[in-house]
Amino acid sequence: SPYRVYETLHEMHKLGVLSRIIPEWEHLRCLVLHDLYHIYTVDEHSLMGIRELERLRMGEHADASPLLTQVMREVDKVELLFLGMMMHDSGKGLGGGHSEKGAVFARDLAARLKLNEDDAKELEFLVRNHLVMSHLAQRRDIHDDKLIREFAQLVGTTDTLKRLYLLTYADMRATGPKVWNNWKDMLLSETYLRVTEAFARGLEPEDRQERIARIRERVLAETRKTRGEQAAQEFARFAESMPDIYFLTTPETLMADHATLVRQAREQ
């Protein structure tokens, strides 16, 4: 749903429904972290992160954080971002290495929700690496080209970069009222832009062709299922004419429509 995600999840959590759907989340209920930064319990912090993302999407911080607002409004598959926010601290309270433990929970959840291979990997990546961008922006030299390139290679795609950027922001914003500030906004935004430039210069993930093939196969199968064989063949012809970058930057839900638009334009 595009609206009231936080309110809905919060009610589900209060009623005990959420942990029945996601049992990996139950141990977070009223879990207190004894540190200088977190002022909310882990369950409340995770849900408040979703609230912050929704506020961003509604434009409540457009003046103070225009880049974050823009990225939030253009990011694809926002449900992966929300799931990543819910699960990012799911490994806490179970000993050290909460990011790795949470990544295992995220993998299990993705399997139960029957996410496709790429979306499942994306969710697992976001949970495992939810602290990396904050560390890079605040503690490393973001003007080091080698460092930025290595981080871009870790992230892999611009879509993943957008979600990690937004997740990092929401995690910090939902920690406490004094954690997020203009200085951190500037550092995080500059890091995002530097990595975006690295992608623009031609940096690409190693499994580029494999990822493109999976995307084409998914869209072809969905088009055949929902629109019939003729539309599937139309998309297959359209896909052959498109460059690789199209499949890496375009929402899958729009590709069949684009194929139809191209065919209609040629018939005129």
CSV table of C-alpha atoms in Angstrom, one decimal:
chain,number,residue,atom,x,y,z
A,1,SER,CA,0.0,0.0,0.0
A,2,PRO,CA,1.3,3.5,-0.8
A,3,TYR,CA,-0.3,5.0,2.4
A,4,ARG,CA,-0.3,4.4,6.2
A,5,VAL,CA,2.3,1.6,6.1
A,6,TYR,CA,3.7,2.6,9.5
A,7,GLU,CA,0.3,2.9,11.2
A,8,THR,CA,-0.8,-0.4,9.8
A,9,LEU,CA,2.4,-2.3,10.9
A,10,HIS,CA,2.3,-0.6,14.3
A,11,GLU,CA,-1.3,-1.8,14.9
A,12,MET,CA,-0.4,-5.3,13.7
A,13,HIS,CA,2.5,-5.3,16.1
A,14,LYS,CA,0.4,-4.1,19.1
A,15,LEU,CA,-2.1,-6.9,18.4
A,16,GLY,CA,0.6,-9.6,18.0
A,17,VAL,CA,-0.2,-10.2,14.4
A,18,LEU,CA,3.1,-9.0,13.0
A,19,SER,CA,5.2,-11.5,14.9
A,20,ARG,CA,2.9,-14.4,13.8
A,21,ILE,CA,3.7,-13.4,10.2
A,22,ILE,CA,7.4,-12.7,10.8
A,23,PRO,CA,8.4,-14.8,13.8
A,24,GLU,CA,12.0,-13.6,13.5
A,25,TRP,CA,10.8,-10.3,14.8
A,26,GLU,CA,9.2,-11.5,18.1
A,27,HIS,CA,12.4,-11.2,20.2
A,28,LEU,CA,12.6,-7.5,19.3
A,29,ARG,CA,9.5,-6.7,21.3
A,30,CYS,CA,10.4,-4.1,24.0
A,31,LEU,CA,14.1,-4.9,23.5
A,32,VAL,CA,16.2,-2.2,25.1
A,33,LEU,CA,19.7,-1.2,23.8
A,34,HIS,CA,21.9,0.2,26.5
A,35,ASP,CA,23.9,2.7,24.6
A,36,LEU,CA,24.2,6.5,24.2
A,37,TYR,CA,22.2,6.8,21.0
A,38,HIS,CA,19.1,4.6,20.9
A,39,ILE,CA,16.3,6.0,22.9
A,40,TYR,CA,13.6,3.7,21.6
A,41,THR,CA,13.2,-0.1,21.9
A,42,VAL,CA,14.4,-2.0,18.8
A,43,ASP,CA,10.9,-2.9,17.6
A,44,GLU,CA,9.7,0.7,17.9
A,45,HIS,CA,12.9,2.0,16.3
A,46,SER,CA,12.5,-0.3,13.3
A,47,LEU,CA,8.8,0.8,12.7
A,48,MET,CA,9.7,4.5,13.2
A,49,GLY,CA,12.2,4.1,10.4
A,50,ILE,CA,9.3,3.2,8.1
A,51,ARG,CA,7.5,6.3,9.4
A,52,GLU,CA,10.5,8.4,8.5
A,53,LEU,CA,10.6,7.0,5.0
A,54,GLU,CA,6.9,7.7,4.5
A,55,ARG,CA,7.4,11.3,5.8
A,56,LEU,CA,10.1,11.7,3.2
A,57,ARG,CA,7.9,10.4,0.5
A,58,MET,CA,5.1,12.8,1.5
A,59,GLY,CA,7.6,15.7,1.1
A,60,GLU,CA,7.8,16.7,4.8
A,61,HIS,CA,11.5,17.2,4.6
A,62,ALA,CA,11.7,18.5,1.0
A,63,ASP,CA,13.2,21.9,2.0
A,64,ALA,CA,15.8,20.5,4.4
A,65,SER,CA,16.7,17.3,2.5
A,66,PRO,CA,15.8,17.8,-1.2
A,67,LEU,CA,18.0,15.0,-2.5
A,68,LEU,CA,16.7,12.4,-0.1
A,69,THR,CA,13.1,13.5,-0.9
A,70,GLN,CA,13.8,13.1,-4.7
A,71,VAL,CA,15.4,9.7,-4.3
A,72,MET,CA,12.6,8.4,-2.1
A,73,ARG,CA,10.0,9.5,-4.7
A,74,GLU,CA,11.8,7.8,-7.6
A,75,VAL,CA,13.0,4.6,-5.9
A,76,ASP,CA,11.6,1.4,-7.4
A,77,LYS,CA,10.1,-1.5,-5.4
A,78,VAL,CA,9.7,0.5,-2.2
A,79,GLU,CA,8.4,-2.6,-0.5
A,80,LEU,CA,12.0,-3.9,-0.4
A,81,LEU,CA,13.1,-0.8,1.3
A,82,PHE,CA,10.3,-1.1,3.9
A,83,LEU,CA,11.2,-4.8,4.5
A,84,GLY,CA,14.8,-3.9,4.8
A,85,MET,CA,14.0,-1.3,7.4
A,86,MET,CA,11.9,-3.8,9.4
A,87,MET,CA,14.6,-6.4,9.3
A,88,HIS,CA,17.8,-4.4,9.6
A,89,ASP,CA,18.1,-4.8,13.4
A,90,SER,CA,16.4,-8.2,13.6
A,91,GLY,CA,19.7,-9.8,14.6
A,92,LYS,CA,20.0,-7.7,17.8
A,93,GLY,CA,19.6,-9.3,21.2
A,94,LEU,CA,21.1,-12.5,20.0
A,95,GLY,CA,24.8,-11.8,20.7
A,96,GLY,CA,27.3,-10.1,18.4
A,97,GLY,CA,27.2,-9.7,14.7
A,98,HIS,CA,23.6,-8.6,14.4
A,99,SER,CA,24.0,-7.6,10.7
A,100,GLU,CA,24.9,-11.2,9.7
A,101,LYS,CA,22.2,-12.7,11.9
A,102,GLY,CA,19.7,-10.3,10.5
A,103,ALA,CA,20.7,-11.2,6.9
A,104,VAL,CA,19.9,-14.9,7.6
A,105,PHE,CA,16.5,-13.9,8.9
A,106,ALA,CA,16.0,-11.7,5.8
A,107,ARG,CA,16.9,-14.7,3.6
A,108,ASP,CA,14.4,-16.9,5.3
A,109,LEU,CA,11.7,-14.2,5.1
A,110,ALA,CA,12.3,-13.7,1.4
A,111,ALA,CA,11.9,-17.4,0.8
A,112,ARG,CA,8.6,-17.5,2.7
A,113,LEU,CA,7.3,-14.4,0.8
A,114,LYS,CA,8.4,-16.0,-2.5
A,115,LEU,CA,10.5,-13.0,-3.6
A,116,ASN,CA,12.3,-13.6,-6.9
A,117,GLU,CA,16.0,-14.3,-6.8
A,118,ASP,CA,17.2,-10.6,-7.3
A,119,ASP,CA,14.7,-9.2,-4.8
A,120,ALA,CA,15.7,-11.8,-2.2
A,121,LYS,CA,19.4,-11.0,-2.7
A,122,GLU,CA,18.6,-7.3,-2.4
A,123,LEU,CA,16.8,-7.7,0.9
A,124,GLU,CA,19.6,-9.8,2.3
A,125,PHE,CA,22.2,-7.3,1.1
A,126,LEU,CA,20.4,-4.3,2.7
A,127,VAL,CA,20.2,-6.0,6.1
A,128,ARG,CA,23.8,-7.2,6.0
A,129,ASN,CA,25.2,-3.8,4.9
A,130,HIS,CA,22.8,-1.4,6.6
A,131,LEU,CA,25.7,0.2,8.5
A,132,VAL,CA,28.3,0.4,5.7
A,133,MET,CA,27.2,3.6,4.1
A,134,SER,CA,27.0,5.5,7.4
A,135,HIS,CA,30.5,4.3,8.3
A,136,LEU,CA,31.9,5.3,4.9
A,137,ALA,CA,30.3,8.8,5.0
A,138,GLN,CA,31.3,9.7,8.5
A,139,ARG,CA,34.6,7.9,9.1
A,140,ARG,CA,36.3,7.4,5.7
A,141,ASP,CA,37.7,9.8,3.0
A,142,ILE,CA,34.9,9.9,0.5
A,143,HIS,CA,37.1,11.8,-1.9
A,144,ASP,CA,39.3,8.7,-2.3
A,145,ASP,CA,38.3,7.4,-5.7
A,146,LYS,CA,39.5,3.9,-5.0
A,147,LEU,CA,37.4,3.7,-1.9
A,148,ILE,CA,34.3,5.0,-3.7
A,149,ARG,CA,34.9,2.5,-6.5
A,150,GLU,CA,35.2,-0.4,-4.1
A,151,PHE,CA,32.0,0.7,-2.4
A,152,ALA,CA,30.2,1.0,-5.7
A,153,GLN,CA,31.3,-2.5,-6.6
A,154,LEU,CA,30.0,-3.8,-3.3
A,155,VAL,CA,26.6,-2.1,-3.9
A,156,GLY,CA,26.4,-3.3,-7.5
A,157,THR,CA,23.5,-1.2,-9.0
A,158,THR,CA,22.1,2.3,-8.7
A,159,ASP,CA,18.8,0.9,-7.5
A,160,THR,CA,20.5,-0.8,-4.5
A,161,LEU,CA,22.5,2.4,-3.9
A,162,LYS,CA,19.2,4.4,-3.6
A,163,ARG,CA,17.7,1.9,-1.2
A,164,LEU,CA,20.8,1.8,1.0
A,165,TYR,CA,21.0,5.6,1.0
A,166,LEU,CA,17.4,5.9,2.2
A,167,LEU,CA,17.7,3.0,4.7
A,168,THR,CA,20.8,4.7,6.2
A,169,TYR,CA,19.0,7.9,6.6
A,170,ALA,CA,15.9,6.3,8.1
A,171,ASP,CA,18.0,4.3,10.5
A,172,MET,CA,19.8,7.4,11.8
A,173,ARG,CA,16.6,9.5,11.9
A,174,ALA,CA,14.7,6.9,13.9
A,175,THR,CA,17.5,6.4,16.5
A,176,GLY,CA,16.9,9.6,18.4
A,177,PRO,CA,16.1,13.3,17.8
A,178,LYS,CA,19.7,14.4,18.1
A,179,VAL,CA,21.3,11.8,15.9
A,180,TRP,CA,20.4,13.2,12.4
A,181,ASN,CA,21.6,16.7,11.5
A,182,ASN,CA,22.5,18.9,8.5
A,183,TRP,CA,26.2,17.8,8.7
A,184,LYS,CA,25.3,14.1,8.4
A,185,ASP,CA,22.8,14.9,5.7
A,186,MET,CA,25.6,16.6,3.7
A,187,LEU,CA,28.1,13.8,4.3
A,188,LEU,CA,25.6,11.1,3.3
A,189,SER,CA,24.3,13.0,0.3
A,190,GLU,CA,27.9,13.7,-1.0
A,191,THR,CA,28.7,10.0,-0.6
A,192,TYR,CA,25.6,9.0,-2.6
A,193,LEU,CA,26.4,11.5,-5.4
A,194,ARG,CA,30.0,10.3,-5.5
A,195,VAL,CA,29.0,6.7,-5.9
A,196,THR,CA,26.4,7.7,-8.5
A,197,GLU,CA,29.1,9.4,-10.5
A,198,ALA,CA,31.2,6.1,-10.3
A,199,PHE,CA,28.2,4.3,-11.9
A,200,ALA,CA,27.9,7.0,-14.5
A,201,ARG,CA,31.5,6.6,-15.5
A,202,GLY,CA,30.8,3.0,-16.5
A,203,LEU,CA,31.2,0.9,-13.3
A,204,GLU,CA,29.0,-2.1,-13.6
A,205,PRO,CA,28.3,-5.2,-11.5
A,206,GLU,CA,30.2,-8.4,-12.5
A,207,ASP,CA,27.0,-10.4,-13.1
A,208,ARG,CA,25.4,-7.7,-15.4
A,209,GLN,CA,24.5,-10.1,-18.2
A,210,GLU,CA,23.1,-12.7,-15.8
A,211,ARG,CA,20.9,-10.1,-14.1
A,212,ILE,CA,19.6,-8.7,-17.4
A,213,ALA,CA,18.7,-12.3,-18.5
A,214,ARG,CA,16.8,-12.9,-15.3
A,215,ILE,CA,14.9,-9.6,-15.7
A,216,ARG,CA,14.0,-10.4,-19.2
A,217,GLU,CA,12.8,-13.8,-18.3
A,218,ARG,CA,10.6,-12.5,-15.5
A,219,VAL,CA,9.0,-9.8,-17.6
A,220,LEU,CA,8.4,-12.2,-20.4
A,221,ALA,CA,6.8,-14.8,-18.2
A,222,GLU,CA,4.6,-12.2,-16.4
A,223,THR,CA,3.6,-10.7,-19.8
A,224,ARG,CA,2.6,-14.1,-21.2
A,225,LYS,CA,0.7,-14.9,-18.0
A,226,THR,CA,-1.3,-11.6,-17.8
A,227,ARG,CA,-1.5,-10.4,-21.4
A,228,GLY,CA,-1.2,-13.5,-23.6
A,229,GLU,CA,1.3,-15.0,-26.1
A,230,GLN,CA,1.0,-12.2,-28.6
A,231,ALA,CA,2.0,-9.6,-26.1
A,232,ALA,CA,4.8,-11.8,-24.9
A,233,GLN,CA,6.2,-12.1,-28.4
A,234,GLU,CA,5.8,-8.3,-28.8
A,235,PHE,CA,7.9,-7.8,-25.6
A,236,ALA,CA,10.5,-10.3,-26.8
A,237,ARG,CA,11.0,-8.4,-30.0
A,238,PHE,CA,11.2,-5.1,-28.1
A,239,ALA,CA,13.7,-6.5,-25.6
A,240,GLU,CA,16.0,-7.5,-28.4
A,241,SER,CA,16.1,-3.9,-29.6
A,242,MET,CA,16.9,-2.3,-26.2
A,243,PRO,CA,20.4,-1.6,-24.7
A,244,ASP,CA,21.5,-3.4,-21.6
A,245,ILE,CA,21.2,-0.2,-19.5
A,246,TYR,CA,17.4,-0.1,-20.1
A,247,PHE,CA,16.9,-3.4,-18.1
A,248,LEU,CA,19.1,-2.2,-15.3
A,249,THR,CA,17.4,1.2,-14.8
A,250,THR,CA,13.7,0.6,-15.8
A,251,PRO,CA,11.0,-0.7,-13.4
A,252,GLU,CA,10.0,-4.2,-14.6
A,253,THR,CA,6.3,-3.3,-14.3
A,254,LEU,CA,6.7,-0.7,-17.1
A,255,MET,CA,8.6,-2.8,-19.7
A,256,ALA,CA,5.6,-4.5,-21.3
A,257,ASP,CA,3.8,-1.1,-21.6
A,258,HIS,CA,6.9,0.3,-23.2
A,259,ALA,CA,6.9,-2.5,-25.8
A,260,THR,CA,3.2,-1.7,-26.6
A,261,LEU,CA,4.0,2.0,-27.0
A,262,VAL,CA,6.8,1.3,-29.4
A,263,ARG,CA,4.6,-1.0,-31.5
A,264,GLN,CA,1.8,1.6,-31.6
A,265,ALA,CA,4.3,4.4,-32.6
A,266,ARG,CA,5.6,2.2,-35.5
A,267,GLU,CA,2.0,1.6,-36.7
A,268,GLN,CA,1.2,5.3,-36.9
